[in-house]
GROMACS .gro file of C-alpha atoms in nm:
model
  467
    1MET     CA    1   8.603  13.416   9.365
    2LEU     CA    2   8.430  13.214   9.098
    3PRO     CA    3   8.058  13.203   9.152
    4HIS     CA    4   7.936  12.868   9.274
    5ASN     CA    5   7.649  12.711   9.084
    6HIS     CA    6   7.419  12.585   9.357
    7GLU     CA    7   7.206  12.402   9.102
    8THR     CA    8   7.487  12.157   9.034
    9ASP     CA    9   7.522  11.871   9.282
   10GLU     CA   10   7.897  11.810   9.275
   11THR     CA   11   7.859  11.497   9.488
   12SER     CA   12   7.625  11.329   9.239
   13LEU     CA   13   7.715  11.033   9.023
   14LYS     CA   14   7.613  11.235   8.716
   15TYR     CA   15   7.856  11.517   8.799
   16MET     CA   16   8.151  11.289   8.870
   17LEU     CA   17   8.089  11.077   8.561
   18LYS     CA   18   8.067  11.388   8.344
   19LEU     CA   19   8.403  11.501   8.478
   20ALA     CA   20   8.566  11.159   8.477
   21THR     CA   21   8.436  11.005   8.152
   22PRO     CA   22   8.670  11.195   7.914
   23MET     CA   23   8.970  11.099   8.129
   24VAL     CA   24   8.850  10.739   8.150
   25VAL     CA   25   8.814  10.728   7.770
   26THR     CA   26   9.159  10.884   7.736
   27THR     CA   27   9.332  10.640   7.967
   28ILE     CA   28   9.149  10.336   7.830
   29SER     CA   29   9.222  10.430   7.469
   30PHE     CA   30   9.588  10.492   7.555
   31THR     CA   31   9.613  10.152   7.720
   32ILE     CA   32   9.436   9.982   7.432
   33MET     CA   33   9.691  10.144   7.203
   34GLN     CA   34   9.974  10.007   7.419
   35PHE     CA   35   9.798   9.670   7.432
   36VAL     CA   36   9.775   9.656   7.053
   37ASP     CA   37  10.138   9.769   7.022
   38ARG     CA   38  10.254   9.489   7.250
   39PHE     CA   39  10.038   9.237   7.073
   40MET     CA   40  10.198   9.335   6.741
   41VAL     CA   41  10.543   9.305   6.899
   42SER     CA   42  10.449   8.964   7.047
   43ARG     CA   43  10.408   8.838   6.689
   44LEU     CA   44  10.785   8.886   6.655
   45GLY     CA   45  10.850   8.612   6.913
   46THR     CA   46  10.913   8.551   7.283
   47ASP     CA   47  11.231   8.762   7.290
   48ALA     CA   48  11.050   9.070   7.162
   49LEU     CA   49  10.758   9.022   7.403
   50ALA     CA   50  11.007   8.978   7.688
   51ALA     CA   51  11.185   9.303   7.589
   52ILE     CA   52  10.917   9.563   7.525
   53LEU     CA   53  10.760   9.600   7.868
   54PRO     CA   54  11.081   9.607   8.079
   55ALA     CA   55  11.219   9.871   7.842
   56GLY     CA   56  10.895  10.063   7.875
   57TYR     CA   57  10.915  10.054   8.253
   58VAL     CA   58  11.277  10.175   8.251
   59SER     CA   59  11.183  10.466   8.023
   60PHE     CA   60  10.900  10.541   8.263
   61LEU     CA   61  11.144  10.588   8.551
   62PRO     CA   62  11.226  10.945   8.438
   63GLY     CA   63  10.897  10.980   8.249
   64GLY     CA   64  10.687  10.868   8.543
   65PHE     CA   65  10.872  11.106   8.774
   66ALA     CA   66  10.790  11.395   8.539
   67MET     CA   67  10.430  11.283   8.492
   68GLY     CA   68  10.378  11.252   8.865
   69ALA     CA   69  10.537  11.591   8.926
   70MET     CA   70  10.304  11.740   8.666
   71ALA     CA   71  10.006  11.615   8.864
   72SER     CA   72  10.075  11.913   9.088
   73LEU     CA   73   9.976  12.127   8.788
   74ASN     CA   74   9.626  11.976   8.811
   75THR     CA   75   9.621  12.059   9.182
   76PHE     CA   76   9.730  12.422   9.142
   77VAL     CA   77   9.517  12.487   8.833
   78SER     CA   78   9.204  12.344   8.993
   79GLN     CA   79   9.260  12.527   9.321
   80SER     CA   80   9.340  12.850   9.132
   81LEU     CA   81   9.017  12.802   8.938
   82GLY     CA   82   8.826  12.755   9.262
   83ARG     CA   83   8.980  13.076   9.402
   84GLY     CA   84   8.918  13.278   9.085
   85LEU     CA   85   9.289  13.321   8.996
   86ILE     CA   86   9.233  13.270   8.624
   87LYS     CA   87   9.562  13.385   8.469
   88ASP     CA   88   9.755  13.178   8.720
   89CYS     CA   89   9.607  12.865   8.562
   90SER     CA   90   9.789  12.910   8.229
   91ASN     CA   91  10.100  13.058   8.389
   92TYR     CA   92  10.142  12.745   8.600
   93PHE     CA   93  10.125  12.546   8.274
   94TRP     CA   94  10.418  12.737   8.122
   95GLN     CA   95  10.634  12.694   8.431
   96THR     CA   96  10.577  12.319   8.401
   97ILE     CA   97  10.689  12.322   8.036
   98TYR     CA   98  11.007  12.519   8.109
   99MET     CA   99  11.114  12.289   8.391
  100GLY     CA  100  11.020  11.977   8.194
  101LEU     CA  101  11.232  12.065   7.891
  102VAL     CA  102  11.542  12.115   8.106
  103TYR     CA  103  11.474  11.794   8.296
  104PHE     CA  104  11.433  11.571   7.989
  105ALA     CA  105  11.741  11.716   7.818
  106ILE     CA  106  11.943  11.606   8.124
  107VAL     CA  107  11.772  11.264   8.130
  108LEU     CA  108  11.853  11.202   7.764
  109ALA     CA  109  12.220  11.293   7.814
  110ILE     CA  110  12.252  11.055   8.110
  111MET     CA  111  12.041  10.754   8.010
  112TRP     CA  112  12.137  10.718   7.642
  113PRO     CA  113  12.495  10.595   7.706
  114ILE     CA  114  12.412  10.374   8.006
  115ALA     CA  115  12.112  10.198   7.847
  116PRO     CA  116  12.291   9.863   7.783
  117TRP     CA  117  12.426   9.854   8.138
  118ILE     CA  118  12.078   9.902   8.288
  119PHE     CA  119  11.942   9.583   8.137
  120ARG     CA  120  12.256   9.378   8.184
  121ILE     CA  121  12.252   9.454   8.557
  122MET     CA  122  11.890   9.331   8.563
  123GLY     CA  123  12.024   8.994   8.444
  124HIS     CA  124  11.826   8.977   8.121
  125PRO     CA  125  11.939   8.748   7.834
  126PRO     CA  126  12.167   8.920   7.576
  127THR     CA  127  11.917   8.873   7.290
  128VAL     CA  128  11.653   9.052   7.496
  129VAL     CA  129  11.891   9.327   7.611
  130GLY     CA  130  11.966   9.433   7.253
  131MET     CA  131  11.596   9.490   7.182
  132GLU     CA  132  11.542   9.666   7.515
  133VAL     CA  133  11.821   9.916   7.443
  134ILE     CA  134  11.676  10.003   7.101
  135TYR     CA  135  11.328  10.062   7.240
  136LEU     CA  136  11.446  10.256   7.547
  137ARG     CA  137  11.656  10.501   7.345
  138ILE     CA  138  11.362  10.585   7.118
  139MET     CA  139  11.135  10.632   7.418
  140LEU     CA  140  11.381  10.882   7.568
  141TYR     CA  141  11.313  11.107   7.268
  142THR     CA  142  10.942  11.037   7.297
  143ASN     CA  143  10.934  11.160   7.657
  144ILE     CA  144  11.040  11.508   7.543
  145VAL     CA  145  10.739  11.535   7.311
  146ALA     CA  146  10.510  11.369   7.565
  147LEU     CA  147  10.589  11.652   7.807
  148PHE     CA  148  10.348  11.878   7.617
  149ASN     CA  149  10.077  11.611   7.620
  150TRP     CA  150  10.113  11.544   7.993
  151ALA     CA  151  10.116  11.913   8.088
  152ALA     CA  152   9.816  11.993   7.867
  153SER     CA  153   9.627  11.697   8.012
  154GLN     CA  154   9.679  11.824   8.368
  155PHE     CA  155   9.584  12.179   8.270
  156PHE     CA  156   9.261  12.084   8.094
  157MET     CA  157   9.171  11.847   8.376
  158GLY     CA  158   9.233  12.126   8.625
  159ILE     CA  159   8.996  12.366   8.446
  160HIS     CA  160   8.739  12.084   8.417
  161ARG     CA  161   8.768  12.054   8.037
  162PRO     CA  162   8.899  11.696   8.006
  163ILE     CA  163   8.719  11.638   7.677
  164ILE     CA  164   8.995  11.837   7.504
  165THR     CA  165   9.255  11.593   7.634
  166MET     CA  166   9.036  11.304   7.523
  167CYS     CA  167   9.010  11.430   7.165
  168ALA     CA  168   9.382  11.504   7.136
  169SER     CA  169   9.469  11.168   7.284
  170LEU     CA  170   9.238  10.975   7.052
  171CYS     CA  171   9.388  11.147   6.748
  172GLY     CA  172   9.739  11.056   6.857
  173GLN     CA  173   9.649  10.699   6.942
  174VAL     CA  174   9.487  10.625   6.608
  175VAL     CA  175   9.799  10.755   6.434
  176ASN     CA  176  10.017  10.551   6.670
  177ILE     CA  177   9.846  10.220   6.594
  178ILE     CA  178   9.866  10.280   6.219
  179ALA     CA  179  10.230  10.389   6.238
  180ASN     CA  180  10.320  10.087   6.450
  181TYR     CA  181  10.159   9.844   6.208
  182VAL     CA  182  10.340  10.003   5.916
  183LEU     CA  183  10.681  10.032   6.082
  184ILE     CA  184  10.691   9.709   6.287
  185PHE     CA  185  10.602   9.484   5.993
  186GLY     CA  186  10.729   9.699   5.705
  187LYS     CA  187  10.401   9.762   5.523
  188PHE     CA  188  10.331   9.987   5.221
  189GLY     CA  189  10.695  10.005   5.117
  190PHE     CA  190  10.833  10.108   5.456
  191PRO     CA  191  11.128   9.917   5.607
  192ARG     CA  192  11.055   9.641   5.861
  193LEU     CA  193  11.185   9.795   6.185
  194GLU     CA  194  11.036   9.539   6.429
  195ILE     CA  195  11.069   9.659   6.791
  196ALA     CA  196  11.221   9.990   6.677
  197GLY     CA  197  10.905  10.041   6.470
  198ALA     CA  198  10.698  10.016   6.788
  199GLY     CA  199  10.909  10.291   6.943
  200TRP     CA  200  10.894  10.526   6.644
  201GLY     CA  201  10.523  10.460   6.597
  202THR     CA  202  10.466  10.574   6.956
  203PHE     CA  203  10.681  10.882   6.895
  204ILE     CA  204  10.476  10.979   6.590
  205GLY     CA  205  10.143  10.925   6.766
  206ILE     CA  206  10.239  11.126   7.073
  207THR     CA  207  10.368  11.407   6.852
  208VAL     CA  208  10.029  11.430   6.681
  209GLY     CA  209   9.852  11.439   7.019
  210ALA     CA  210  10.086  11.714   7.141
  211ILE     CA  211  10.019  11.925   6.832
  212VAL     CA  212   9.643  11.899   6.885
  213SER     CA  213   9.666  11.978   7.258
  214MET     CA  214   9.890  12.282   7.213
  215SER     CA  215   9.676  12.415   6.926
  216VAL     CA  216   9.371  12.418   7.152
  217PHE     CA  217   9.567  12.561   7.446
  218LEU     CA  218   9.703  12.853   7.244
  219SER     CA  219   9.390  12.947   7.053
  220GLY     CA  220   9.015  12.992   7.081
  221ALA     CA  221   8.828  12.990   7.409
  222THR     CA  222   9.128  12.873   7.611
  223HIS     CA  223   9.323  13.187   7.526
  224ALA     CA  224   9.015  13.408   7.563
  225ASN     CA  225   8.945  13.279   7.915
  226PHE     CA  226   9.294  13.206   8.047
  227ARG     CA  227   9.521  13.433   7.836
  228SER     CA  228   9.735  13.133   7.747
  229ARG     CA  229   9.950  13.324   7.494
  230HIS     CA  230  10.012  13.613   7.733
  231THR     CA  231  10.130  13.426   8.042
  232LEU     CA  232  10.464  13.291   7.919
  233ASN     CA  233  10.665  13.488   8.176
  234ILE     CA  234  10.893  13.287   8.401
  235ASP     CA  235  10.769  13.289   8.761
  236VAL     CA  236  11.016  13.134   9.002
  237SER     CA  237  10.768  13.141   9.290
  238LYS     CA  238  10.521  12.932   9.090
  239MET     CA  239  10.800  12.692   8.999
  240ARG     CA  240  10.869  12.652   9.369
  241ASP     CA  241  10.499  12.588   9.430
  242LEU     CA  242  10.491  12.318   9.165
  243LEU     CA  243  10.812  12.156   9.284
  244LYS     CA  244  10.710  12.159   9.650
  245ILE     CA  245  10.403  11.951   9.573
  246GLY     CA  246  10.521  11.793   9.249
  247LEU     CA  247  10.855  11.645   9.352
  248PRO     CA  248  10.702  11.412   9.613
  249ALA     CA  249  10.421  11.327   9.369
  250GLY     CA  250  10.672  11.257   9.092
  251PHE     CA  251  10.878  11.040   9.321
  252GLY     CA  252  10.561  10.859   9.429
  253LEU     CA  253  10.445  10.781   9.075
  254MET     CA  254  10.794  10.681   8.965
  255VAL     CA  255  10.819  10.441   9.256
  256ASN     CA  256  10.459  10.317   9.235
  257VAL     CA  257  10.472  10.234   8.865
  258ALA     CA  258  10.817  10.249   8.709
  259LEU     CA  259  11.045  10.142   8.995
  260TRP     CA  260  10.786   9.886   9.106
  261GLY     CA  261  10.791   9.741   8.755
  262VAL     CA  262  11.170   9.753   8.722
  263ILE     CA  263  11.211   9.571   9.055
  264LEU     CA  264  10.951   9.313   8.954
  265PHE     CA  265  11.116   9.252   8.617
  266GLY     CA  266  11.458   9.237   8.781
  267LEU     CA  267  11.337   8.963   9.018
  268VAL     CA  268  11.134   8.776   8.756
  269GLY     CA  269  11.420   8.797   8.504
  270ARG     CA  270  11.618   8.552   8.716
  271PHE     CA  271  11.382   8.278   8.596
  272GLY     CA  272  11.433   8.326   8.221
  273LYS     CA  273  11.277   8.496   7.921
  274GLU     CA  274  10.958   8.289   7.947
  275ALA     CA  275  10.895   8.437   8.294
  276LEU     CA  276  10.963   8.784   8.153
  277ALA     CA  277  10.723   8.725   7.865
  278ALA     CA  278  10.450   8.596   8.099
  279THR     CA  279  10.495   8.898   8.325
  280SER     CA  280  10.473   9.132   8.025
  281ALA     CA  281  10.148   8.968   7.920
  282VAL     CA  282   9.991   8.986   8.267
  283LEU     CA  283  10.094   9.348   8.319
  284SER     CA  284   9.940   9.432   7.983
  285TYR     CA  285   9.609   9.304   8.116
  286THR     CA  286   9.642   9.477   8.453
  287SER     CA  287   9.736   9.804   8.281
  288LEU     CA  288   9.419   9.776   8.076
  289SER     CA  289   9.206   9.704   8.383
  290ILE     CA  290   9.348   9.984   8.597
  291MET     CA  291   9.337  10.267   8.342
  292PRO     CA  292   8.969  10.355   8.397
  293ILE     CA  293   9.054  10.392   8.766
  294VAL     CA  294   9.349  10.616   8.679
  295GLY     CA  295   9.113  10.835   8.476
  296ILE     CA  296   8.866  10.857   8.764
  297GLY     CA  297   9.152  10.931   9.003
  298ALA     CA  298   9.271  11.221   8.783
  299ALA     CA  299   8.918  11.361   8.769
  300LEU     CA  300   8.889  11.323   9.147
  301THR     CA  301   9.213  11.518   9.196
  302ALA     CA  302   9.064  11.808   8.999
  303ALA     CA  303   8.729  11.786   9.180
  304VAL     CA  304   8.890  11.775   9.524
  305GLY     CA  305   9.129  12.057   9.433
  306LYS     CA  306   8.841  12.279   9.323
  307ALA     CA  307   8.637  12.192   9.633
  308ILE     CA  308   8.929  12.278   9.862
  309GLY     CA  309   8.989  12.601   9.670
  310GLN     CA  310   8.625  12.690   9.748
  311HIS     CA  311   8.678  12.592  10.116
  312ARG     CA  312   8.430  12.304  10.087
  313LYS     CA  313   8.632  12.011  10.222
  314GLU     CA  314   8.322  11.815  10.319
  315LEU     CA  315   8.243  11.803   9.947
  316ALA     CA  316   8.581  11.638   9.880
  317ILE     CA  317   8.499  11.360  10.128
  318LYS     CA  318   8.170  11.281   9.956
  319GLN     CA  319   8.328  11.286   9.610
  320THR     CA  320   8.599  11.045   9.723
  321GLY     CA  321   8.348  10.802   9.873
  322LEU     CA  322   8.141  10.800   9.555
  323CYS     CA  323   8.444  10.732   9.332
  324LEU     CA  324   8.564  10.457   9.566
  325ARG     CA  325   8.232  10.272   9.550
  326ILE     CA  326   8.225  10.284   9.171
  327THR     CA  327   8.581  10.159   9.130
  328ILE     CA  328   8.557   9.878   9.387
  329VAL     CA  329   8.256   9.728   9.207
  330TYR     CA  330   8.436   9.753   8.872
  331MET     CA  331   8.763   9.603   8.996
  332GLY     CA  332   8.575   9.324   9.174
  333LEU     CA  333   8.433   9.220   8.837
  334VAL     CA  334   8.779   9.241   8.681
  335SER     CA  335   8.917   9.011   8.952
  336VAL     CA  336   8.655   8.749   8.873
  337CYS     CA  337   8.735   8.767   8.500
  338PHE     CA  338   9.109   8.734   8.560
  339PHE     CA  339   9.056   8.423   8.772
  340VAL     CA  340   8.790   8.249   8.561
  341PHE     CA  341   8.939   8.321   8.217
  342ARG     CA  342   9.310   8.309   8.304
  343HIS     CA  343   9.391   8.025   8.061
  344THR     CA  344   9.215   8.196   7.770
  345LEU     CA  345   9.380   8.528   7.849
  346MET     CA  346   9.728   8.377   7.836
  347THR     CA  347   9.677   8.175   7.516
  348PHE     CA  348   9.579   8.503   7.347
  349TRP     CA  349   9.931   8.634   7.409
  350SER     CA  350  10.150   8.333   7.347
  351SER     CA  351  10.160   7.979   7.213
  352ASP     CA  352  10.464   7.897   7.428
  353ALA     CA  353  10.343   7.640   7.685
  354LYS     CA  354  10.592   7.753   7.949
  355VAL     CA  355  10.488   8.119   7.914
  356ILE     CA  356  10.121   8.017   7.944
  357ASP     CA  357  10.178   7.804   8.255
  358ILE     CA  358  10.364   8.084   8.433
  359GLY     CA  359  10.110   8.347   8.331
  360VAL     CA  360   9.810   8.144   8.447
  361ASN     CA  361   9.946   8.136   8.803
  362VAL     CA  362  10.052   8.499   8.798
  363LEU     CA  363   9.701   8.608   8.690
  364ILE     CA  364   9.569   8.468   9.021
  365CYS     CA  365   9.790   8.720   9.204
  366ALA     CA  366   9.662   8.996   8.976
  367ALA     CA  367   9.304   8.896   9.053
  368ILE     CA  368   9.370   8.921   9.428
  369TYR     CA  369   9.507   9.276   9.432
  370GLN     CA  370   9.269   9.453   9.190
  371VAL     CA  371   9.034   9.595   9.454
  372PHE     CA  372   9.324   9.717   9.669
  373HIS     CA  373   9.479   9.878   9.362
  374ALA     CA  374   9.157  10.073   9.313
  375ALA     CA  375   9.170  10.196   9.674
  376ARG     CA  376   9.533  10.300   9.632
  377ILE     CA  377   9.457  10.510   9.323
  378ILE     CA  378   9.132  10.669   9.442
  379TYR     CA  379   9.261  10.769   9.784
  380GLY     CA  380   9.586  10.878   9.619
  381GLY     CA  381   9.396  11.099   9.372
  382SER     CA  382   9.202  11.264   9.653
  383LEU     CA  383   9.513  11.320   9.866
  384SER     CA  384   9.692  11.466   9.560
  385GLY     CA  385   9.409  11.715   9.512
  386ALA     CA  386   9.469  11.830   9.869
  387GLY     CA  387   9.846  11.850   9.813
  388ASP     CA  388   9.930  11.563  10.050
  389THR     CA  389  10.198  11.426   9.817
  390ILE     CA  390  10.479  11.370  10.067
  391TRP     CA  391  10.275  11.100  10.236
  392LEU     CA  392  10.203  10.934   9.901
  393ALA     CA  393  10.573  10.936   9.812
  394ILE     CA  394  10.679  10.780  10.143
  395VAL     CA  395  10.417  10.505  10.128
  396SER     CA  396  10.495  10.430   9.762
  397ALA     CA  397  10.866  10.397   9.838
  398ALA     CA  398  10.796  10.165  10.130
  399GLY     CA  399  10.569   9.948   9.917
  400ALA     CA  400  10.805   9.919   9.620
  401ALA     CA  401  11.146   9.903   9.786
  402GLY     CA  402  11.052   9.756  10.123
  403VAL     CA  403  10.778   9.508  10.046
  404LEU     CA  404  10.834   9.418   9.680
  405GLY     CA  405  11.211   9.473   9.669
  406LEU     CA  406  11.327   9.329   9.999
  407ALA     CA  407  11.056   9.068  10.055
  408GLY     CA  408  11.063   8.969   9.689
  409LEU     CA  409  11.439   8.918   9.698
  410LEU     CA  410  11.411   8.706  10.013
  411VAL     CA  411  11.147   8.490   9.848
  412VAL     CA  412  11.364   8.445   9.538
  413ILE     CA  413  11.665   8.348   9.752
  414PHE     CA  414  11.500   8.123  10.009
  415ILE     CA  415  11.202   7.981   9.815
  416PRO     CA  416  11.331   7.959   9.455
  417SER     CA  417  11.093   7.670   9.387
  418LEU     CA  418  10.812   7.926   9.352
  419GLY     CA  419  10.982   8.062   9.040
  420ALA     CA  420  10.828   8.381   8.894
  421LEU     CA  421  10.530   8.340   9.127
  422GLY     CA  422  10.747   8.436   9.427
  423PRO     CA  423  10.814   8.796   9.319
  424TRP     CA  424  10.450   8.827   9.215
  425ILE     CA  425  10.331   8.728   9.562
  426ALA     CA  426  10.550   9.005   9.705
  427ALA     CA  427  10.412   9.246   9.443
  428THR     CA  428  10.057   9.159   9.547
  429VAL     CA  429  10.134   9.221   9.914
  430SER     CA  430  10.295   9.557   9.829
  431ILE     CA  431   9.983   9.682   9.647
  432ILE     CA  432   9.754   9.567   9.928
  433ALA     CA  433   9.974   9.742  10.187
  434VAL     CA  434   9.981  10.074   9.998
  435GLY     CA  435   9.606  10.065   9.937
  436LEU     CA  436   9.536  10.015  10.308
  437ALA     CA  437   9.787  10.285  10.406
  438ASN     CA  438   9.626  10.543  10.175
  439HIS     CA  439   9.284  10.451  10.318
  440TRP     CA  440   9.412  10.517  10.670
  441ARG     CA  441   9.568  10.850  10.571
  442PHE     CA  442   9.250  10.979  10.411
  443LYS     CA  443   9.034  10.875  10.705
  444SER     CA  444   9.273  11.050  10.946
  445ASN     CA  445   9.174  11.389  10.790
  446LYS     CA  446   9.532  11.516  10.820
  447TRP     CA  447   9.509  11.639  10.460
  448MET     CA  448   9.249  11.895  10.567
  449SER     CA  449   9.514  12.110  10.736
  450ILE     CA  450   9.714  12.165  10.415
  451ASP     CA  451   9.692  12.515  10.261
  452LEU     CA  452   9.888  12.546   9.936
  453PHE     CA  453   9.812  12.918   9.897
  454LYS     CA  454   9.876  13.033  10.252
  455HIS     CA  455  10.183  13.238  10.157
  456ARG     CA  456   9.995  13.406   9.869
  457ALA     CA  457   9.670  13.489  10.042
  458LEU     CA  458   9.742  13.858  10.097
  459ASN     CA  459   9.923  13.954   9.780
  460VAL     CA  460   9.749  13.782   9.491
  461PRO     CA  461   9.457  13.966   9.328
  462VAL     CA  462   9.135  13.781   9.268
  463GLU     CA  463   9.009  13.764   8.912
  464THR     CA  464   8.676  13.665   8.768
  465ALA     CA  465   8.646  13.400   8.501
  466VAL     CA  466   8.525  13.488   8.155
  467GLU     CA  467   8.222  13.273   8.090
   0.00000   0.00000   0.00000
C-alpha cells in the first residue's frame, strides 16, 4: 500500500483547492475557448449562431458517451493509486485508448452519412441544417484526436497530477482561438471558411493539446513512476473493469449533456431560428458558469476514489460536503448575475430583438436551476469515485427523456403560447429533479458497499510507488 501522509489534512479546503484548481482552470479555459469560438461564429449571423451549438451537442452524443466512459479511468487509476497498484494505473490508460479508437472509427462510419438526416428530423431550417452538417462532420474527426486528451486528463487526475492536464489544455486552447480567428474570417491569406473554420480550428487546437499530454505521459517522471511505455499490453480483464463502470457513466454523461441538449434543441427548434439562436446564447453562458463545478467534480472523483482505495470512506463524505458548500455559494452568485444582468448578457450575443427577448426570459430559467446543477455534479462526482455509475445513468435518463423529453413535448403541444420558454421550463425541472435524486442517493450510503477490486483482491501483487 502507498504510505499515507498523516500530516496532510485531505478534508481541508487547502487540500481540495490544490487538487481541484488545475481542473477548474482547465475546464474554465476550455469553456472560454468555446465561448470565444461561438462569439466569432455569431458575427456570421443568426443562422450560424443557431447552427453551431446544436451541431456541437449532436457530436457530443458519441463524444460524451466516450468521455463519460473514460471517467471510469479516473476511478480505477485513483483507487489503484490508493492500493499501491502502480503499473495498473498506466495499463488502464492504454486499455482506454485501444477501446476508444475502435469506438470512434465505428462512430465516424455511421454518423458521417446520416448527418443531414439528423438535423432535418429535428425540424431545423434548411439554411441552418447545411451549416450544422459541415460542423458535425469535422467534429467527428476531432473526437478521434480528443480521445487522447480525455484519457490523459482522467489518468493525470487519477494520480493527482492535474496540473499536467491544465498545461496541455491551455496550450491547445490558445492555438484553437488563433486558428479559429484565422480560418473563420480568412485572415493572413487563409481562405474564409466561416463555420467550417470553427470546426477545423478546434481540431488543430485539440491536436496540439493531445501531443503535449502524450509527450508528458510517455516520458520523464510519468514513465519513471508508472512505466507508461512498458504497459501497452492488452488486458481484457481491465477492459471489462473499465466497461463495467464506464458504460453506465458514459451513458449518463451522454444523456445528461448531449441527449439533454439535443432534446432541448429539438423542442426549441419548433419555434424558429431565433429561438435556436437564443438557446445557443444562453447555453453558452450556462456552460461557462458550470465548468468550474465540473472541474471540482472531477477532482472530487479522484479524491473519493483514492480515499475508498485506502478504506477511508468517512474521508469521502467530508470531502463531498466541503465541495458542495463551495459550489453552492458560487452558483448562488451566478444565479443572481443571470437574473440581474439578463438584458445585458443577451445584447452581447445578438442585435436581433426577437433573439434578445427570448433569451432574456430563458435566462430566468437558467438562474433558477444553477444551484441544483451544482448539487447534481458534485454528488455525481462523488458517486462516480465510488463506482456507483449505474444509478447515475438511470437518473440521468429519467431526467432527460422522462422530464425534459416527455414533459417538454406535452408543454409544446398543449401550451404553445409559451414558445421556447416551455421546453426551458421542462429543462429546469429536469435538472432540479436529478440534483435532488443524486443528493438522496449519496445520503443513503448505498455507494459504500461497492468494491471494484473484490475479484482481484487475492491475485494482484501490491507495488510501492516511486517517489
